[in-house]
Amino acid sequence: MNLNAFVFQAVNGLSSASGLFLVAVGLSLIFGVTRIVNIAHGSLYMLGTYIAYSVATKLGGALGFWGGIVLTAILVGILGAIIEVLLLRRIYRAPELFQLLATFALVLVFNDAALWIWGPEDLLGPRAPGLTGSIELLGRRLPTYDIFLIVVGPAVLLLLHMALSKTRFGRLMRAATQDREMVGALGVNQAMLFTGVFALGAMLAGLGGALQIAREPATLTTDLNVIGDAFVVVVVGGMGSITGAYVAAVLIAEVKALCIALGIVDFGLFTVNFSKMTLVAEFLVMAIVLITRPYGLLGREQGAVRSVAEPEEPLRPATTATKIGGLIVLFVLIAMPLIAQGSPYTLVLGIDVLIAILFAASLHFIMGPGGMHSFGHAAYFGLGAYGAALLVKWFAAPMGVALAAAPLVALMGALLFGWFAVRLSGVYLAMLTLAFAQIVWAAVFQWETLTGGSNGVLGVWPSAPFESRPAFYYLTLALAALGVFLIRRFLFAPFGYAMRAGRDSPLRAEAIGLDVKRIHWLAFAIAGCICGVAGGLFAFAKGSISPETIAVSRSIDGLVMVLLGGLQTLSGPIVGASVFAVLQDSVMRSTEYWRALLGGVILLLVLAFPAGIVGGLAKLFARRKAAS
Amino acid sequence: MSDLVIRQLSKSFGGVRAVNDVSFAIKRGEFLALIGPNGAGKSTCFNMINGQLQPDSGEIMFEGTPLRGKKPRDIWRLGIGRTFQVAATFNSMTVIENVQMALISHASQVYRLWKPARALHRERALELLAQVGMQDAADRPSRELAYGDVKRVELAIALANEPRLLLMDEPTAGMAPKERNDLIALVKRLVIERGISVLFTEHSMDVVFAFADRIIVLARGKLIADGDARSIRDNPQVQEVYFGTGKTFKAEARS
Ligand SMILES: Nc1ncnc2c1ncn2[C@@H]1O[C@H](COP(=O)(O)OP(=O)(O)O)[C@@H](O)[C@H]1O
Ligand SMILES: [Mg+2]
């Protein structure tokens, strides 16, 4: 560790910063004008890498590479315009939760499209013609392509600034970013403006992706990896601010570079390998910025939060009919091992469904009554699952101990992450929770010595007396029923009312003495804790746990379950989780392209059935009643 | 003795001096009207007193306790209730649950997780609703109420912690003249019965002149007059503010 190493890494950090900036800036621009958080932005970047790869290898030479980069940016820009016209235009007025889900559906569709077109293998592009060499800097070699990238970031920033201040389109964009209502008043064709901005943002993502092919292979996991980083940069820089995006990109890249330069440091009593702490560092930067400036370094507080689509009915205690119905379902579930004696697989599916119910019900607890749209519920599932599995792996803990630890580990995580999350609302909260989930995932993935890395933890089997399938099924049923019962109880108690009060009208709630942040923080912790039970059960049900099973897609599965059932009913998550788990098991697994299928289901839900199954049925009954 | 004392209060938004060096006091049991054209800084004053906004400078004392720097919920616990210019109730709850929520908070039972909230303080909540004439709507969803009724429910909520000072920002906005009169008469009765002090804004001059004990006038952030109905009516500066904006007292009353 010496000064030269630091300076070298700092320079190197600037080239990473350019990459981060190019992904984040488009996301930020699009949000500034349209108020849509485009989760598919990472997918556009990924498509950029694939398209540039194809052009560069098909055409070859300098034209193929450099021309390919330009062509890619244009193609991805056009794709962005098409997305805006066909999909986003229909959902600008929808609740933001639906917007996020719709763009996530695109992630799924594009991922399968890339799989279909380019196949599952990683594709390594050619090196940049003209920039294959390297120069010597402080006794180390720095590739000239990296120097080129260092220049690209600020150059794009400068160009964007000029475009925004000098052109009519740019001035409109800035006006729209500052005051959305004003655009209408100016008599501007808003549709054109939005399409243009979306195309521009997509173009920047495509450019960012295309520039990477000389350094890294094109791969199918890029979309979600990149969107996680982009979220952190945008949140730190301030949504809608392009200079903020660059400042944040440099800050984060430099902090990471510093960690790498520090390497392994001996503190006498213990040693710390800082180069394995890059993700933790990223998290810390974000945390510090959000504590001191909740809307990012150069961001501004956004106007009023959009209200929920449909007004919610007051909570009514269960009617006798509902109670009887619930008991019948419970009896059927208890009798299941007898009913399904012939087909042992039914119990496996039954366990999956019960775990899904616990997962979805805990998510619904904060999403519905709490109004906090968490896009990272997988974090608490993962903490529970890994908490239990690691106790078994390292301490040979009996199942009872491991299962008891699962909710506690998840609770710790939820208390920590929730403390930050409740300070934000709306899309900020959604992005922050997603970023936290990415951090848990990455930590599990990176910390190989503890967690087994991508292989996960194996051999987590239930111990006596639960080693038989039916016994474990009964355990799962008991815990799931207990969890659902507790959640229901909490919602009818003063605490649940206070949660809803804080959601309905934070100002009014504070004005009658409620500490809304604290209430929502505790709710977040309770949800995380219950979700941890689901995670623990999952680890034992499968006998193993791997990073793949706690990735973003699990968070999104949870959202789909909740919306499928209906956000505004208590039984919604239960119905939604059951339907989803059975569907996923039967239909989704029967095709290689189940992601695209799931994406289609989500789009259908968002565009056609926003109230979900239970909500839709309730409305149907209400209409019948009114008619009779 | 004065309940609330405000000294040299100021607040700017960007370049706009919304409230500029304002001082006044409310005596115990006083029914004090704060009037002034739109944009005069009335709501900003309310928001600073209840802690929703922090003043740039100045002092706010309630029964000898400084309020600056305190949060809305702490100020509420000191005995100051408020209603909002744009009425805000909890839309996913019934009317009575809205009031129960405030009573639950008052009794420090918010963090209870077990016993259903429906059963808590129902009697007391019904009493409060009866006082504002809303007991018949107790079990209706609050989002179905007409705007005037929402305002009355807000009043019941604000009374739940037995406040000694009530801040009411345009409590009658959006009401018909008859309704306005009734509501203010109701508040006035409560003031007398319970010895509450009230600071309220109101656009109808008829109502203000008929009910307020004292009137203070705000224009462009500055306090320009302070006195009883007669002295305010005859104050040339006040007349200028109202006529100067092209409105008469009567026209203002209808707006
Ligand atoms: N949150 C705010 N941000 C910027 N300006 C504000 C804000 N609140 C009020 N103002 C400005 O302060 C002035 C006083 O507003 P307000 O207190 O609402 O007046 P009133 O209630 O008397 O109609 C107005 O010029 C208004 O535009
Ligand atoms: Mg006002």
PDB file of C-alpha atoms and ligand atoms in Angstrom, chain B residues 43 85 169-170, ligand 2:
ATOM      1  CA  SER B  43     -51.461  29.033   6.670  1.00  0.00           C
ATOM      2  CA  GLN B  85     -57.090  24.114   5.249  1.00  0.00           C
ATOM      3  CA  ASP B 169     -57.207  26.994   9.159  1.00  0.00           C
ATOM      4  CA  GLU B 170     -60.263  27.940   7.108  1.00  0.00           C
TER       5      GLU B 170
HETATM    6 MG    MG C   2     -54.145  29.360   3.662  1.00  0.00          MG
END
